[in-house]
Short mmCIF file of C-alpha atoms in Angstrom, two decimals:
data_model
loop_
_atom_site.label_atom_id
_atom_site.label_comp_id
_atom_site.label_asym_id
_atom_site.label_seq_id
_atom_site.Cartn_x
_atom_site.Cartn_y
_atom_site.Cartn_z
CA MET X 925 -1.72 18.48 -23.61
CA ILE X 926 -1.73 16.14 -20.60
CA PRO X 927 -2.21 17.94 -17.27
CA THR X 928 0.66 17.54 -14.82
CA THR X 929 -1.39 17.66 -11.66
CA PRO X 930 -3.48 14.73 -10.48
CA VAL X 931 -6.90 14.83 -8.89
CA THR X 932 -6.51 15.98 -5.30
CA VAL X 933 -8.58 14.79 -2.39
CA SER X 934 -10.17 17.84 -0.81
CA ASP X 935 -13.09 16.37 1.12
CA GLY X 936 -11.08 14.15 3.45
CA ILE X 937 -12.40 10.97 1.82
CA ALA X 938 -10.00 8.88 -0.23
CA ASN X 939 -10.73 8.25 -3.89
CA PRO X 940 -12.57 4.87 -4.06
CA ALA X 941 -12.32 4.57 -7.85
CA PRO X 942 -8.99 2.66 -7.87
CA LEU X 943 -10.45 0.05 -5.51
CA GLY X 944 -13.54 -0.38 -7.65
CA LEU X 945 -11.62 -0.47 -10.93
CA CYS X 946 -9.03 -2.96 -9.68
CA ALA X 947 -11.72 -5.16 -8.11
CA PHE X 948 -13.66 -5.17 -11.36
CA GLY X 949 -10.57 -5.58 -13.54
CA MET X 950 -8.82 -8.38 -11.68
CA THR X 951 -12.00 -10.43 -11.32
CA THR X 952 -12.86 -9.88 -14.98
CA VAL X 953 -9.39 -10.99 -16.10
CA LEU X 954 -9.61 -14.21 -14.05
CA LEU X 955 -13.11 -15.12 -15.27
CA ASN X 956 -12.10 -14.48 -18.86
CA ILE X 957 -8.95 -16.56 -18.63
CA HIS X 958 -11.49 -19.32 -17.92
CA ASN X 959 -13.72 -18.17 -20.83
CA ALA X 960 -10.68 -18.26 -23.12
CA GLY X 961 -10.31 -21.94 -22.21
CA PHE X 962 -7.24 -21.94 -19.97
CA PHE X 963 -8.84 -23.48 -16.87
CA GLU X 964 -12.18 -24.71 -15.56
CA MET X 965 -14.71 -22.71 -13.57
CA ASN X 966 -13.57 -23.09 -9.96
CA THR X 967 -13.79 -21.62 -6.49
CA MET X 968 -10.94 -19.20 -7.19
CA ILE X 969 -13.19 -17.37 -9.65
CA LEU X 970 -16.26 -17.69 -7.40
CA GLY X 971 -14.32 -16.40 -4.38
CA MET X 972 -13.01 -13.41 -6.36
CA GLY X 973 -16.54 -12.80 -7.63
CA ILE X 974 -17.98 -12.65 -4.12
CA PHE X 975 -15.29 -10.86 -2.19
CA TYR X 976 -13.34 -8.64 -4.57
CA GLY X 977 -15.45 -8.20 -7.69
CA GLY X 978 -18.60 -8.15 -5.57
CA LEU X 979 -18.13 -6.74 -2.08
CA ALA X 980 -15.14 -4.48 -2.78
CA GLN X 981 -17.00 -2.79 -5.65
CA VAL X 982 -20.11 -2.29 -3.52
CA ILE X 983 -17.92 -0.67 -0.84
CA ALA X 984 -16.31 1.55 -3.50
CA GLY X 985 -19.77 2.54 -4.73
CA VAL X 986 -20.94 3.48 -1.23
CA ILE X 987 -17.85 5.66 -0.78
CA GLU X 988 -18.56 7.27 -4.17
CA ALA X 989 -21.99 8.20 -2.80
CA LYS X 990 -20.25 9.94 0.13
CA LYS X 991 -18.22 11.86 -2.46
CA ASN X 992 -21.45 12.84 -4.28
CA ASN X 993 -20.38 10.94 -7.41
CA THR X 994 -23.55 9.51 -8.94
CA PHE X 995 -21.72 7.84 -11.83
CA GLY X 996 -19.27 6.09 -9.49
CA LEU X 997 -22.06 5.04 -7.12
CA THR X 998 -24.15 3.61 -9.96
CA ALA X 999 -21.31 1.86 -11.76
CA PHE X 1000 -19.41 0.31 -8.85
CA THR X 1001 -22.47 -0.72 -6.84
CA SER X 1002 -24.16 -2.18 -9.90
CA TYR X 1003 -21.15 -4.15 -11.10
CA GLY X 1004 -20.47 -5.31 -7.54
CA PHE X 1005 -23.94 -6.78 -7.44
CA PHE X 1006 -23.45 -8.12 -10.97
CA TRP X 1007 -20.59 -10.24 -9.66
CA LEU X 1008 -22.59 -11.37 -6.64
CA SER X 1009 -25.58 -12.26 -8.83
CA LEU X 1010 -23.37 -14.12 -11.32
CA VAL X 1011 -21.93 -16.24 -8.52
CA GLY X 1012 -25.50 -16.80 -7.33
CA LEU X 1013 -26.53 -18.02 -10.79
CA LEU X 1014 -23.69 -20.55 -10.72
CA VAL X 1015 -23.95 -21.69 -7.10
CA MET X 1016 -27.67 -21.56 -6.26
CA PRO X 1017 -28.64 -24.48 -8.58
CA LYS X 1018 -25.91 -26.61 -6.99
CA LEU X 1019 -27.43 -25.88 -3.58
CA GLY X 1020 -30.86 -26.94 -4.83
CA TRP X 1021 -32.24 -23.38 -4.66
CA GLY X 1022 -33.60 -23.44 -8.20
CA ALA X 1023 -32.95 -24.65 -11.70
CA ALA X 1024 -29.80 -23.60 -13.52
CA PRO X 1025 -30.48 -20.78 -16.01
CA SER X 1026 -31.07 -21.86 -19.60
CA GLU X 1027 -29.05 -20.42 -22.48
CA GLY X 1028 -32.00 -18.13 -23.21
CA ALA X 1029 -32.08 -16.91 -19.62
CA MET X 1030 -28.34 -16.25 -19.70
CA CYS X 1031 -28.77 -14.35 -22.98
CA ALA X 1032 -31.39 -12.13 -21.31
CA TYR X 1033 -29.18 -11.63 -18.24
CA LEU X 1034 -26.06 -10.74 -20.25
CA SER X 1035 -28.05 -8.60 -22.71
CA ILE X 1036 -29.54 -6.38 -20.01
CA TRP X 1037 -26.07 -5.88 -18.53
CA GLY X 1038 -24.75 -5.08 -22.01
CA VAL X 1039 -27.44 -2.44 -22.54
CA PHE X 1040 -26.79 -0.98 -19.07
CA THR X 1041 -23.05 -0.81 -19.80
CA LEU X 1042 -23.64 0.86 -23.17
CA LEU X 1043 -25.77 3.50 -21.47
CA LEU X 1044 -23.10 4.12 -18.82
CA PHE X 1045 -20.52 4.40 -21.62
CA PHE X 1046 -22.16 7.69 -22.62
CA GLY X 1047 -21.35 9.03 -19.14
CA THR X 1048 -17.66 8.30 -19.70
CA LEU X 1049 -17.59 10.70 -22.65
CA LYS X 1050 -17.21 13.51 -20.09
CA LEU X 1051 -14.65 11.65 -17.94
CA ASN X 1052 -11.52 10.23 -19.61
CA ARG X 1053 -10.33 8.03 -22.46
CA ALA X 1054 -9.26 5.18 -20.19
CA LEU X 1055 -12.78 4.82 -18.75
CA GLN X 1056 -14.23 5.11 -22.24
CA PHE X 1057 -12.13 2.11 -23.26
CA VAL X 1058 -13.15 0.12 -20.16
CA PHE X 1059 -16.87 0.66 -20.75
CA ALA X 1060 -16.71 0.24 -24.54
CA SER X 1061 -14.79 -3.02 -24.25
CA LEU X 1062 -17.13 -4.24 -21.49
CA THR X 1063 -20.14 -3.55 -23.71
CA ILE X 1064 -18.52 -5.60 -26.48
CA LEU X 1065 -17.72 -8.37 -23.99
CA PHE X 1066 -21.32 -8.69 -22.82
CA PHE X 1067 -22.62 -8.95 -26.38
CA LEU X 1068 -19.94 -11.46 -27.37
CA LEU X 1069 -21.02 -13.59 -24.40
CA VAL X 1070 -24.65 -13.25 -25.51
CA ALA X 1071 -23.67 -14.39 -29.01
CA GLY X 1072 -21.78 -17.34 -27.53
CA ASP X 1073 -24.77 -18.44 -25.45
CA ALA X 1074 -27.29 -17.80 -28.23
CA THR X 1075 -25.40 -19.87 -30.79
CA GLY X 1076 -23.76 -22.41 -28.50
CA ASN X 1077 -20.51 -21.66 -30.35
CA SER X 1078 -17.57 -22.20 -28.00
CA SER X 1079 -15.24 -20.32 -30.35
CA ILE X 1080 -17.21 -17.12 -29.75
CA LYS X 1081 -16.88 -17.64 -25.99
CA HIS X 1082 -13.13 -18.11 -26.39
CA VAL X 1083 -12.91 -14.85 -28.39
CA ALA X 1084 -14.99 -13.21 -25.66
CA GLY X 1085 -12.50 -14.53 -23.12
CA TYR X 1086 -9.56 -12.83 -24.84
CA GLU X 1087 -11.56 -9.62 -25.27
CA GLY X 1088 -12.54 -9.81 -21.58
CA ILE X 1089 -8.89 -10.12 -20.54
CA ILE X 1090 -8.20 -6.89 -22.44
CA CYS X 1091 -11.23 -5.21 -20.83
CA GLY X 1092 -10.19 -6.29 -17.33
CA ALA X 1093 -6.58 -5.28 -17.90
CA SER X 1094 -7.73 -1.82 -19.01
CA ALA X 1095 -9.69 -1.42 -15.76
CA ILE X 1096 -6.64 -2.47 -13.73
CA TYR X 1097 -4.51 0.04 -15.67
CA THR X 1098 -7.03 2.83 -15.01
CA GLY X 1099 -7.23 2.00 -11.30
CA ILE X 1100 -3.46 1.84 -10.85
CA ALA X 1101 -3.07 5.05 -12.89
CA ASN X 1102 -5.36 6.80 -10.40
CA VAL X 1103 -3.28 5.54 -7.48
CA LEU X 1104 0.15 6.34 -8.93
CA ASN X 1105 -0.86 9.74 -10.30
CA GLU X 1106 -2.18 10.71 -6.87
CA VAL X 1107 0.80 9.31 -4.94
CA TYR X 1108 3.41 10.97 -7.17
CA GLY X 1109 1.51 14.23 -7.64
CA ARG X 1110 1.94 14.09 -11.42
CA VAL X 1111 0.84 12.03 -14.40
CA VAL X 1112 2.73 8.74 -14.17
CA LEU X 1113 0.21 6.74 -16.22
CA PRO X 1114 -1.98 8.86 -18.52
CA VAL X 1115 -5.75 8.30 -18.59
CA GLY X 1116 -6.50 10.78 -21.40
CA PRO X 1117 -8.59 13.44 -19.71
CA VAL X 1118 -11.45 14.87 -21.74
CA LYS X 1119 -11.59 18.63 -22.22
CA VAL X 1120 -14.99 19.84 -21.09
#
């Protein structure tokens, strides 16, 4: 049975999760449209990575700390800095601040984020089905990207791009579901709450 009442804000601080989820999701969709081969890496992706995927998620994470939500703090702040570090990996070599990362270095970078995401996935088992899907599909995305870099196979990266679009779209759905369910005071978009 799906509950008919949404999460209510009782501490006077708005729910930052929709901001963090939409920031993550929209930036992930745009990067993975590139990975799927539809357009080149460009400043639109880098700008989204810095300002929405990066800074907006860090802000959401800080607000989660105010709400005493350790999972939200860890996830949003970490993925915000993931986006900032990814932009750094792409831009810093062009500024002469170091060598571009090798395929092996990118495999290590993406692998550690994949392991981190897998570990956070276990936290979603007590939250809701929508978040479980976001974190499961993100784990798969990281390891597909590792496989693409490790083998140099562009087809794997294109598959990763399509999978990443699905992952990002699921995060957008979850964020918007939080907003609409709260605004309307009922379940407009279900997220599949877990019975604890």
